[in-house]
Coordinates of C-alpha atoms and ligand atoms in Angstrom, one line a residue:
M30 CA 81.7 -29.3 11.7
V31 CA 78.7 -31.2 10.5
K32 CA 78.6 -34.7 11.9
D33 CA 77.2 -38.0 10.5
D34 CA 74.4 -39.0 12.9
Y35 CA 71.5 -41.4 12.9
R36 CA 69.3 -39.0 11.0
H37 CA 71.8 -38.9 8.1
Q38 CA 72.2 -42.7 8.3
G39 CA 68.4 -43.1 8.0
M40 CA 68.2 -40.7 5.1
R41 CA 70.9 -42.7 3.4
K42 CA 69.0 -46.0 3.8
R43 CA 66.0 -44.4 2.2
L44 CA 68.2 -43.1 -0.7
V45 CA 69.5 -46.7 -1.2
E46 CA 65.9 -47.9 -1.4
V47 CA 65.0 -45.2 -3.9
L48 CA 68.0 -46.3 -6.1
R49 CA 66.8 -49.9 -5.9
T50 CA 63.3 -48.9 -7.2
K51 CA 65.0 -47.0 -10.0
G52 CA 66.7 -50.2 -11.1
I53 CA 70.1 -50.2 -9.4
T54 CA 70.8 -53.8 -8.4
D55 CA 74.6 -53.9 -7.8
E56 CA 74.8 -54.6 -4.0
Q57 CA 78.4 -53.4 -3.8
V58 CA 77.5 -50.1 -5.2
L59 CA 74.4 -49.7 -3.1
G60 CA 76.5 -50.6 -0.1
A61 CA 79.0 -47.8 -0.9
I62 CA 76.2 -45.3 -1.3
G63 CA 74.7 -46.5 2.0
A64 CA 78.0 -45.9 3.7
I65 CA 79.3 -42.6 2.4
P66 CA 78.1 -39.4 4.1
R67 CA 77.0 -37.5 1.0
H68 CA 76.0 -34.5 3.1
L69 CA 79.6 -33.9 3.9
F70 CA 80.3 -33.3 0.2
I71 CA 77.9 -30.3 0.1
D72 CA 79.3 -27.0 1.4
D73 CA 76.3 -25.2 2.5
S74 CA 74.7 -26.8 5.6
A75 CA 71.5 -25.0 4.7
F76 CA 71.0 -27.7 2.0
L77 CA 71.7 -30.7 4.3
E78 CA 68.2 -32.0 3.9
M79 CA 68.6 -32.3 0.2
A80 CA 71.8 -34.3 0.3
Y81 CA 70.0 -37.6 0.3
Q82 CA 67.4 -36.8 -2.3
D83 CA 68.1 -38.3 -5.7
I84 CA 69.1 -35.0 -7.3
A85 CA 72.2 -33.3 -8.7
F86 CA 73.3 -30.3 -6.7
P87 CA 75.4 -27.1 -7.1
I88 CA 78.8 -27.3 -5.4
G89 CA 80.1 -23.8 -6.3
C90 CA 82.4 -22.8 -9.1
G91 CA 79.4 -23.4 -11.4
Q92 CA 79.7 -27.2 -11.0
T93 CA 77.5 -29.9 -9.6
I94 CA 77.7 -33.0 -7.5
S95 CA 76.2 -35.8 -9.7
Q96 CA 72.8 -37.2 -8.9
P97 CA 73.1 -40.3 -6.8
Y98 CA 71.3 -42.4 -9.4
T99 CA 73.9 -41.3 -12.0
V100 CA 76.8 -42.1 -9.6
A101 CA 75.3 -45.6 -9.0
F102 CA 74.6 -46.2 -12.6
Q103 CA 78.1 -45.2 -13.8
T104 CA 79.8 -47.1 -11.0
A105 CA 77.8 -50.3 -11.7
L106 CA 78.7 -50.0 -15.4
L107 CA 82.4 -50.1 -14.5
G108 CA 82.2 -53.6 -13.0
L109 CA 84.8 -53.0 -10.4
Q110 CA 86.9 -55.4 -8.4
P111 CA 89.0 -54.4 -5.4
G112 CA 92.5 -53.4 -6.3
M113 CA 91.6 -52.1 -9.7
K114 CA 93.4 -49.0 -10.9
V115 CA 90.7 -46.4 -11.8
L116 CA 91.0 -43.0 -13.4
E117 CA 88.2 -40.5 -12.8
I118 CA 87.8 -37.3 -14.9
G119 CA 86.1 -34.5 -13.1
T120 CA 86.7 -34.9 -9.3
G121 CA 84.2 -32.1 -8.5
S122 CA 83.0 -32.6 -4.9
G123 CA 84.9 -35.9 -4.5
Y124 CA 81.8 -37.9 -3.8
Q125 CA 82.2 -40.3 -6.8
T126 CA 85.9 -40.5 -5.9
A127 CA 84.9 -41.6 -2.4
V128 CA 82.5 -44.3 -3.8
L129 CA 85.4 -45.7 -6.0
A130 CA 87.8 -45.7 -3.0
R131 CA 85.2 -47.4 -0.8
L132 CA 84.9 -50.2 -3.4
G133 CA 88.6 -50.9 -2.8
C134 CA 90.0 -49.3 -6.0
K135 CA 93.2 -47.4 -6.4
V136 CA 91.8 -44.1 -7.5
F137 CA 93.3 -41.3 -9.6
S138 CA 91.1 -38.3 -10.2
I139 CA 91.6 -35.2 -12.3
E140 CA 89.9 -31.8 -11.9
R141 CA 90.4 -28.8 -14.1
H142 CA 89.1 -26.2 -11.8
R143 CA 91.9 -25.3 -9.4
P144 CA 89.9 -23.9 -6.4
L145 CA 87.7 -27.0 -6.6
Y146 CA 90.7 -29.3 -6.8
L147 CA 92.2 -27.7 -3.7
Q148 CA 89.0 -27.7 -1.7
T149 CA 88.2 -31.3 -2.5
K150 CA 91.8 -32.4 -1.7
Q151 CA 91.3 -31.0 1.8
R152 CA 87.8 -32.5 2.1
L153 CA 88.9 -36.1 1.1
A154 CA 91.9 -35.9 3.4
G155 CA 89.6 -34.8 6.3
L156 CA 87.3 -37.8 5.6
L157 CA 90.3 -40.1 5.4
V158 CA 89.4 -41.1 1.8
K159 CA 92.5 -42.4 0.0
A160 CA 92.8 -41.1 -3.5
N161 CA 95.4 -39.5 -5.8
L162 CA 94.1 -36.1 -6.9
Y163 CA 95.4 -34.0 -9.7
H164 CA 94.8 -30.6 -11.1
G165 CA 94.9 -31.0 -14.9
D166 CA 93.1 -31.6 -18.1
G167 CA 91.0 -34.8 -18.4
F168 CA 91.3 -34.8 -22.2
I169 CA 95.0 -35.7 -21.7
G170 CA 94.3 -38.3 -18.9
L171 CA 97.2 -39.4 -16.8
P172 CA 99.8 -41.0 -19.1
R173 CA 102.4 -41.4 -16.3
E174 CA 100.1 -43.6 -14.3
A175 CA 98.6 -45.5 -17.2
P176 CA 97.4 -48.1 -18.1
F177 CA 94.2 -48.2 -16.1
D178 CA 91.6 -51.0 -15.5
R179 CA 88.8 -48.5 -15.7
V180 CA 88.3 -44.9 -16.7
L181 CA 85.2 -42.9 -15.6
V182 CA 84.3 -39.5 -17.1
T183 CA 81.9 -37.5 -14.9
C184 CA 81.4 -34.5 -17.2
G185 CA 79.8 -34.4 -20.7
A186 CA 82.5 -35.0 -23.3
P187 CA 82.1 -33.5 -26.8
F188 CA 83.8 -36.7 -28.2
V189 CA 85.7 -39.7 -26.9
P190 CA 89.2 -38.4 -26.2
Q191 CA 91.8 -40.7 -27.7
G192 CA 94.2 -40.2 -24.7
L193 CA 91.6 -42.0 -22.5
T194 CA 91.1 -45.1 -24.7
D195 CA 94.9 -45.3 -25.2
Q196 CA 95.3 -45.4 -21.4
L197 CA 93.1 -48.5 -21.0
K198 CA 94.5 -51.9 -20.3
P199 CA 93.5 -54.7 -22.6
G200 CA 90.2 -55.8 -21.2
G201 CA 89.8 -52.3 -19.6
R202 CA 86.6 -50.2 -19.7
L203 CA 85.8 -46.5 -20.2
V204 CA 82.5 -45.2 -19.1
I205 CA 81.8 -41.7 -20.7
P206 CA 78.8 -39.5 -21.4
V207 CA 79.2 -38.1 -24.9
G208 CA 77.3 -35.3 -26.6
E209 CA 77.5 -31.6 -27.1
G210 CA 73.9 -30.5 -26.5
D211 CA 72.4 -30.5 -23.0
E212 CA 72.0 -34.3 -23.3
Q213 CA 74.7 -37.0 -23.6
R214 CA 74.7 -40.7 -24.4
M215 CA 76.2 -42.9 -21.8
L216 CA 78.8 -45.0 -23.6
R217 CA 80.7 -48.0 -22.2
I218 CA 83.8 -48.7 -24.3
E219 CA 85.8 -51.9 -23.8
R220 CA 89.2 -52.4 -25.1
S221 CA 89.5 -56.0 -26.2
M222 CA 92.5 -58.1 -25.6
D223 CA 93.7 -57.5 -29.2
G224 CA 93.2 -53.7 -28.9
H225 CA 89.9 -53.3 -30.6
L226 CA 87.3 -50.9 -29.1
L227 CA 83.8 -52.2 -28.5
Q228 CA 81.1 -49.6 -27.7
E229 CA 77.7 -49.9 -26.1
D230 CA 75.1 -47.1 -25.7
L231 CA 73.3 -47.1 -22.3
G232 CA 70.9 -44.2 -22.6
A233 CA 70.6 -40.5 -22.2
F234 CA 72.0 -38.5 -19.3
R235 CA 72.7 -34.8 -18.5
F236 CA 76.1 -33.6 -17.3
V237 CA 78.0 -30.3 -16.9
P238 CA 80.3 -30.0 -19.9
M239 CA 83.8 -31.4 -20.2
L240 CA 85.8 -28.2 -21.0
Q241 CA 88.7 -27.9 -23.3
D242 CA 91.8 -25.6 -23.1
K243 CA 90.8 -24.0 -19.8
V244 CA 93.1 -25.5 -17.2
Ligands
SAH26 N1 82.4 -36.6 -10.0 C1 81.9 -35.4 -9.5 C2 81.1 -34.7 -10.6 C3 81.4 -33.3 -10.7 S1 80.7 -32.4 -12.1 C4 81.2 -35.5 -8.2 O1 80.9 -36.6 -7.7 O2 80.9 -34.5 -7.5 C5 82.0 -32.6 -13.3 C6 83.4 -32.0 -13.0 O3 84.2 -32.1 -14.1 C7 83.4 -30.5 -12.6 O4 84.0 -30.4 -11.3 C8 84.3 -29.9 -13.7 O5 85.0 -28.8 -13.2 C9 85.1 -31.0 -14.2 N2 85.7 -30.9 -15.5 C10 85.2 -30.3 -16.6 N3 86.0 -30.4 -17.7 C11 87.1 -31.0 -17.2 C12 88.3 -31.4 -17.8 N4 88.6 -31.1 -19.1 N5 89.3 -32.1 -17.1 C13 89.0 -32.4 -15.8 N6 87.9 -32.0 -15.1 C14 86.9 -31.4 -15.9

């Protein structure tokens, strides 16, 4: 079993400084990234050294653990408060899930790839991360647990799924990368108190695709 020792802690501190220089200012989010042992979310210990570089990384099953900058950027956009109910689409390695849980949120996360779902369920339990994980289709969301304060999509969606905006509380926010090519626009969509949807575009990012009809 790979441990979390002073070397990893030092590498994490440096990663936090890198994220600061790239414009991440949310101290809560930086604190969570400084605390979570990202190297324990990467299967192959041969790649340990790369765990704290600001890069995306393959996690098997053709999927990736998002780049730390992207995790920090998306998390900051959510504007989280402890106790919020948050739905994540695309559990993947569980790293983003752990960041949300660390910030005191009640996390629900859906992964469509069953082996990955099973593996991550075990990993998060081993790391004592409290989160509710589901094998399912993110386009549908999680109607039985709705409504949510926040919804976060961590794969590139071809469009904004209506199920996800429907599952937002009034005043709730959805952060979702949208676009079908290899680049997506990062959208933040807020549901106003009277039910209107307000959308902001926060720039270009690259994600693995959000897949339809393949659960
Ligand atoms: N949040 C993850 C990022 C993983 S990459 C992390 O921190 O590691 C995106 C994930 O979205 C992949 O694991 C992929 O299998 C999953 N995914 C793709 N389409 C999906 C869908 N329709 N429903 C749920 N998950 C989906």
